[in-house]
Short mmCIF file of C-alpha atoms in Angstrom, two decimals:
data_model
loop_
_atom_site.label_atom_id
_atom_site.label_comp_id
_atom_site.label_asym_id
_atom_site.label_seq_id
_atom_site.Cartn_x
_atom_site.Cartn_y
_atom_site.Cartn_z
CA UNK A 242 0.32 -0.06 -0.18
CA UNK A 243 1.29 3.21 -1.05
CA UNK A 244 1.35 6.03 1.36
CA UNK A 245 0.55 9.62 0.94
CA UNK A 246 2.68 12.43 1.96
CA UNK A 247 0.62 13.60 4.84
CA UNK A 248 0.70 10.34 6.23
CA UNK A 249 4.43 9.81 6.24
CA UNK A 250 4.90 13.50 7.56
CA UNK A 251 2.31 12.40 10.66
CA UNK A 252 4.29 9.05 11.05
CA UNK A 253 7.91 10.81 11.37
CA UNK A 254 6.30 13.47 13.65
CA UNK A 255 5.05 11.09 16.14
CA UNK A 256 8.20 9.15 15.96
CA UNK A 257 9.78 12.29 16.75
CA UNK A 258 7.67 13.09 19.67
CA UNK A 259 8.35 9.70 20.94
CA UNK A 260 11.73 10.06 20.37
CA UNK A 261 11.92 13.35 22.63
CA UNK A 262 9.75 12.07 25.16
CA UNK A 263 11.63 8.79 26.01
CA UNK A 264 15.32 9.70 24.66
CA UNK A 265 15.95 13.00 25.91
CA UNK A 266 15.23 12.43 29.60
CA UNK A 267 18.07 9.57 29.54
CA UNK A 268 20.60 11.90 27.78
CA UNK A 269 19.48 14.46 30.45
CA UNK A 270 20.25 11.89 33.03
CA UNK A 271 23.44 10.92 31.64
CA UNK A 272 24.47 14.39 31.28
CA UNK A 273 23.96 15.62 35.03
CA UNK A 274 25.41 12.16 36.37
CA UNK A 275 28.92 13.46 34.59
CA UNK A 276 28.75 16.90 36.42
CA UNK A 277 30.28 18.11 39.47
CA UNK A 278 27.70 19.42 41.90
CA UNK A 279 29.07 23.02 41.43
CA UNK A 280 28.68 22.85 37.81
CA UNK A 281 25.15 21.57 38.42
CA UNK A 282 24.45 24.27 40.67
CA UNK A 283 25.48 26.93 38.15
CA UNK A 284 23.94 25.41 34.89
CA UNK A 285 21.88 22.02 35.68
CA UNK A 286 20.54 21.53 32.17
CA UNK A 287 23.41 22.61 30.02
CA UNK A 288 26.30 20.27 28.68
CA UNK A 289 28.48 19.05 30.92
CA UNK A 290 32.02 20.99 30.79
CA UNK A 291 34.45 18.71 32.92
CA UNK A 292 33.61 15.05 32.76
CA UNK A 293 33.47 13.37 36.45
CA UNK A 294 34.09 9.80 35.81
CA UNK A 295 34.62 9.46 39.64
CA UNK A 296 30.85 10.20 40.53
CA UNK A 297 29.96 6.60 39.78
CA UNK A 298 32.39 5.35 42.00
CA UNK A 299 30.99 7.58 44.80
CA UNK A 300 27.55 6.86 44.14
CA UNK A 301 28.08 2.98 44.08
CA UNK A 302 29.74 3.55 47.73
CA UNK A 303 27.45 6.20 49.27
CA UNK A 304 24.51 4.63 48.03
CA UNK A 305 25.53 1.18 49.23
CA UNK A 306 24.81 -0.30 46.09
CA UNK A 307 27.35 -3.26 46.59
CA UNK A 308 25.00 -4.48 49.90
CA UNK A 309 21.74 -3.83 47.90
CA UNK A 310 22.71 -5.24 44.37
CA UNK A 311 22.91 -8.91 45.33
CA UNK A 312 19.31 -8.77 47.03
CA UNK A 313 18.05 -7.22 43.91
CA UNK A 314 19.68 -9.97 41.66
CA UNK A 315 18.39 -12.71 43.96
CA UNK A 316 14.83 -11.21 43.95
CA UNK A 317 14.60 -10.58 40.28
CA UNK A 318 16.39 -13.63 39.12
CA UNK A 319 14.56 -16.60 41.38
CA UNK A 320 11.04 -14.69 41.10
CA UNK A 321 11.36 -14.16 37.29
CA UNK A 322 12.47 -17.99 36.63
CA UNK A 323 9.45 -19.29 39.12
CA UNK A 324 6.99 -16.62 37.46
CA UNK A 325 8.05 -18.41 33.85
CA UNK A 326 7.88 -22.01 35.55
CA UNK A 327 4.65 -21.39 37.29
CA UNK A 328 3.06 -19.75 34.09
CA UNK A 329 3.96 -22.23 31.64
CA UNK A 330 2.65 -25.14 33.86
CA UNK A 331 -0.28 -23.08 34.25
CA UNK A 332 -0.95 -21.91 30.73
CA UNK A 333 -0.19 -25.41 28.81
CA UNK A 334 -3.19 -27.26 30.18
CA UNK A 335 -5.31 -24.14 29.78
CA UNK A 336 -4.21 -23.48 26.17
CA UNK A 337 -4.82 -27.16 25.15
CA UNK A 338 -8.28 -27.72 27.04
CA UNK A 339 -6.98 -30.41 29.19
CA UNK A 340 -8.56 -29.11 32.14
CA UNK A 341 -12.52 -28.69 33.01
CA UNK A 342 -13.69 -25.08 32.40
CA UNK A 343 -10.39 -23.83 30.68
CA UNK A 344 -12.30 -20.82 29.23
CA UNK A 345 -13.44 -20.00 32.62
CA UNK A 346 -9.99 -20.26 34.34
CA UNK A 347 -8.69 -18.01 31.35
CA UNK A 348 -11.11 -15.29 31.95
CA UNK A 349 -10.81 -15.45 35.49
CA UNK A 350 -7.05 -14.39 34.99
CA UNK A 351 -8.07 -11.83 32.45
CA UNK A 352 -10.52 -10.32 34.93
CA UNK A 353 -7.96 -10.10 37.49
CA UNK A 354 -5.82 -7.50 35.56
CA UNK A 355 -9.03 -5.07 36.02
CA UNK A 356 -9.01 -5.69 40.00
CA UNK A 357 -7.88 -2.92 42.15
CA UNK A 358 -4.31 -3.15 43.52
CA UNK A 359 -4.19 -5.89 46.07
CA UNK A 360 -1.43 -4.43 48.12
CA UNK A 361 -3.35 -4.25 51.34
CA UNK A 362 -4.76 -7.63 51.28
CA UNK A 363 -1.58 -9.07 50.38
CA UNK A 364 0.41 -6.65 53.49
CA UNK A 365 -1.99 -8.67 55.94
CA UNK A 366 -1.11 -12.16 54.39
CA UNK A 367 2.41 -11.47 54.76
CA UNK A 368 1.68 -10.22 58.17
CA UNK A 369 -0.12 -13.77 59.27
CA UNK A 370 2.44 -15.84 57.57
CA UNK A 371 5.22 -14.29 59.57
CA UNK A 372 3.48 -15.08 62.74
CA UNK A 373 3.37 -18.70 62.19
CA UNK A 374 6.43 -19.12 59.94
CA UNK A 375 9.64 -17.14 60.48
CA UNK A 376 11.16 -17.94 57.33
CA UNK A 377 8.54 -17.04 55.31
CA UNK A 378 6.19 -14.15 55.26
CA UNK A 379 7.05 -10.13 56.21
CA UNK A 380 10.40 -9.19 55.96
CA UNK A 381 12.04 -12.18 54.58
CA UNK A 382 13.77 -12.78 51.41
CA UNK A 383 11.63 -15.93 50.63
CA UNK A 384 8.16 -14.44 51.07
CA UNK A 385 9.05 -11.42 48.93
CA UNK A 386 10.21 -13.82 46.23
CA UNK A 387 7.02 -15.97 46.45
CA UNK A 388 4.89 -12.63 46.55
CA UNK A 389 6.66 -11.41 43.45
CA UNK A 390 6.13 -14.89 41.68
CA UNK A 391 2.47 -14.71 42.32
CA UNK A 392 2.03 -11.71 39.86
CA UNK A 393 1.99 -14.05 36.73
CA UNK A 394 -1.30 -12.83 35.21
CA UNK A 395 -0.10 -11.34 32.02
CA UNK A 396 2.97 -13.84 31.54
CA UNK A 397 0.19 -16.45 31.94
CA UNK A 398 -2.08 -15.07 29.18
CA UNK A 399 0.64 -14.31 26.99
CA UNK A 400 1.77 -18.10 27.47
CA UNK A 401 -1.93 -19.39 26.44
CA UNK A 402 -1.92 -17.15 23.34
CA UNK A 403 1.43 -18.44 22.28
CA UNK A 404 0.70 -22.36 22.95
CA UNK A 405 -2.17 -22.39 20.93
CA UNK A 406 -0.18 -21.45 18.00
CA UNK A 407 1.65 -24.75 18.21
CA UNK A 408 0.45 -27.76 16.50
CA UNK A 409 -1.35 -30.13 18.83
CA UNK A 410 0.19 -33.07 16.53
CA UNK A 411 3.38 -32.44 18.34
CA UNK A 412 1.40 -33.80 21.73
CA UNK A 413 0.02 -36.78 20.18
CA UNK A 414 3.62 -37.58 18.65
CA UNK A 415 5.36 -37.22 22.26
CA UNK A 416 2.86 -39.25 23.64
CA UNK A 417 3.10 -42.06 21.26
CA UNK A 418 7.11 -41.99 21.71
CA UNK A 419 6.37 -42.34 25.23
CA UNK A 420 7.60 -38.69 26.31
CA UNK A 421 6.43 -38.00 30.08
CA UNK A 422 4.39 -35.05 30.67
CA UNK A 423 7.25 -32.71 32.34
CA UNK A 424 9.61 -33.85 29.88
CA UNK A 425 7.65 -33.29 26.78
CA UNK A 426 6.81 -29.68 28.58
CA UNK A 427 10.56 -28.53 29.44
CA UNK A 428 12.30 -30.27 26.62
CA UNK A 429 9.97 -29.66 23.53
CA UNK A 430 7.47 -26.93 24.37
CA UNK A 431 9.72 -24.66 26.26
CA UNK A 432 12.34 -24.41 23.57
CA UNK A 433 9.74 -23.34 21.10
CA UNK A 434 8.20 -20.45 23.17
CA UNK A 435 11.52 -18.53 23.32
CA UNK A 436 10.09 -15.18 21.54
CA UNK A 437 7.43 -15.14 24.18
CA UNK A 438 9.45 -16.07 26.91
CA UNK A 439 12.03 -13.37 26.49
CA UNK A 440 9.31 -10.89 26.45
CA UNK A 441 7.50 -12.44 30.01
CA UNK A 442 11.26 -12.21 31.34
CA UNK A 443 11.61 -8.51 30.45
CA UNK A 444 8.14 -7.68 31.55
CA UNK A 445 8.60 -9.32 34.89
CA UNK A 446 12.10 -8.35 35.41
CA UNK A 447 11.33 -4.71 35.11
CA UNK A 448 8.35 -5.00 37.30
CA UNK A 449 10.51 -6.51 40.26
CA UNK A 450 14.00 -4.88 39.90
CA UNK A 451 12.62 -1.34 39.43
CA UNK A 452 9.88 -2.02 42.53
CA UNK A 453 10.28 0.46 45.15
CA UNK A 454 6.91 0.86 47.12
CA UNK A 455 6.72 -2.77 47.33
CA UNK A 456 10.00 -3.43 49.45
CA UNK A 457 8.97 -0.36 51.49
CA UNK A 458 5.96 -2.44 52.80
CA UNK A 459 7.58 -5.98 52.89
CA UNK A 460 11.22 -5.55 53.37
CA UNK A 461 11.52 -2.73 56.20
CA UNK A 462 15.07 -4.49 57.45
CA UNK A 463 18.10 -3.18 55.73
CA UNK A 464 19.79 -6.06 55.17
CA UNK A 465 17.03 -6.93 52.70
CA UNK A 466 16.95 -3.65 51.12
CA UNK A 467 17.18 -4.09 47.08
CA UNK A 468 19.03 -1.83 44.65
CA UNK A 469 16.22 0.76 44.33
CA UNK A 470 16.58 1.64 47.90
CA UNK A 471 20.08 2.92 47.30
CA UNK A 472 18.43 5.87 45.66
CA UNK A 473 17.48 7.24 48.93
CA UNK A 474 20.88 7.77 50.44
CA UNK A 475 21.17 10.81 47.91
CA UNK A 476 18.57 12.71 49.62
CA UNK A 477 19.59 15.12 52.17
CA UNK A 478 18.19 17.43 54.64
CA UNK A 479 18.73 20.73 52.87
CA UNK A 480 18.82 19.20 49.52
CA UNK A 481 19.57 16.49 47.07
CA UNK A 482 23.09 15.52 45.25
CA UNK A 483 21.51 15.29 42.01
CA UNK A 484 24.49 14.25 40.08
CA UNK A 485 25.07 11.55 42.00
CA UNK A 486 21.28 10.81 42.38
CA UNK A 487 21.51 10.66 38.52
CA UNK A 488 24.58 8.25 38.60
CA UNK A 489 22.52 6.20 40.96
CA UNK A 490 19.48 6.17 38.51
CA UNK A 491 21.90 5.11 35.69
CA UNK A 492 23.52 2.04 37.81
CA UNK A 493 19.88 1.14 38.77
CA UNK A 494 18.95 0.95 35.11
CA UNK A 495 21.96 -0.51 33.34
CA UNK A 496 21.28 -4.26 34.36
CA UNK A 497 17.81 -4.13 32.60
CA UNK A 498 19.36 -2.26 29.50
CA UNK A 499 22.02 -5.07 29.31
CA UNK A 500 19.06 -7.45 29.82
CA UNK A 501 17.12 -6.02 26.82
CA UNK A 502 20.21 -5.77 24.59
CA UNK A 503 20.62 -9.59 24.91
CA UNK A 504 16.94 -10.79 24.09
CA UNK A 505 15.37 -7.47 22.00
CA UNK A 506 15.38 -9.78 18.92
CA UNK A 507 12.74 -11.91 20.42
CA UNK A 508 10.68 -9.24 22.11
CA UNK A 509 8.47 -8.38 19.01
CA UNK A 510 7.73 -11.97 17.99
CA UNK A 511 6.77 -12.61 21.46
CA UNK A 512 4.39 -9.98 21.98
CA UNK A 513 2.55 -10.43 18.62
CA UNK A 514 2.85 -14.15 18.22
CA UNK A 515 -0.23 -15.11 20.48
CA UNK A 516 -2.04 -12.56 18.72
CA UNK A 517 -1.91 -13.20 14.99
CA UNK A 518 -1.34 -16.84 15.22
CA UNK A 519 -4.23 -19.21 15.49
#
């Protein structure tokens, strides 16, 4: 289909606006992170004149990122893997119709995405678990990981849509060859789902890694703080150290940028496959 000149101009205009909205703030944060504090006070939004690479070392130390980084890796890594496994185990029988009321179950997950935030109920649940199990519940790493694993709604629905695009004949062939259920699921179905799994991984990891409110409620002990808590260290009584805060934001964002770089080739396919295949 041949595009008109006006449509082309409109398309490029929208792209330009999106670039300004998303790229300019990133450049601004990077620019501020390389300034000294006096230079920032003199010209907050101007281009940096003397690059201060040592700001990142200072931010890493003052933000206690060395202590918080490992916690975030544990929370994000384990919860993301568990989310993918739980979503796969739930999505496969629903997509294939191997359980009763599969359509109702899928609709239940869909409707749950429109419910109010369950934070209050989750908080009370975590407190109740803490009273009975010291290692699981409020202010425990394991309790927080399990809580984050429970947010599988979107990933579950993506997996259901993608699995429906995989031929049922593969199930029958695996059954005739004597493949067990879990062997078939993890050795045959899982490799076929790389695009949608990559999408699920990045969506889940972003939500867990960048979470700030959740740890405030469920992880009050400093030993359990995630990396996002390091950003609070740059807030002073009379002002904020904005260059170091910008360094902290860059440090927090860097692992997700690297993750996206490695799996970005799968994201578009994974996001669209379940919607365009039948």
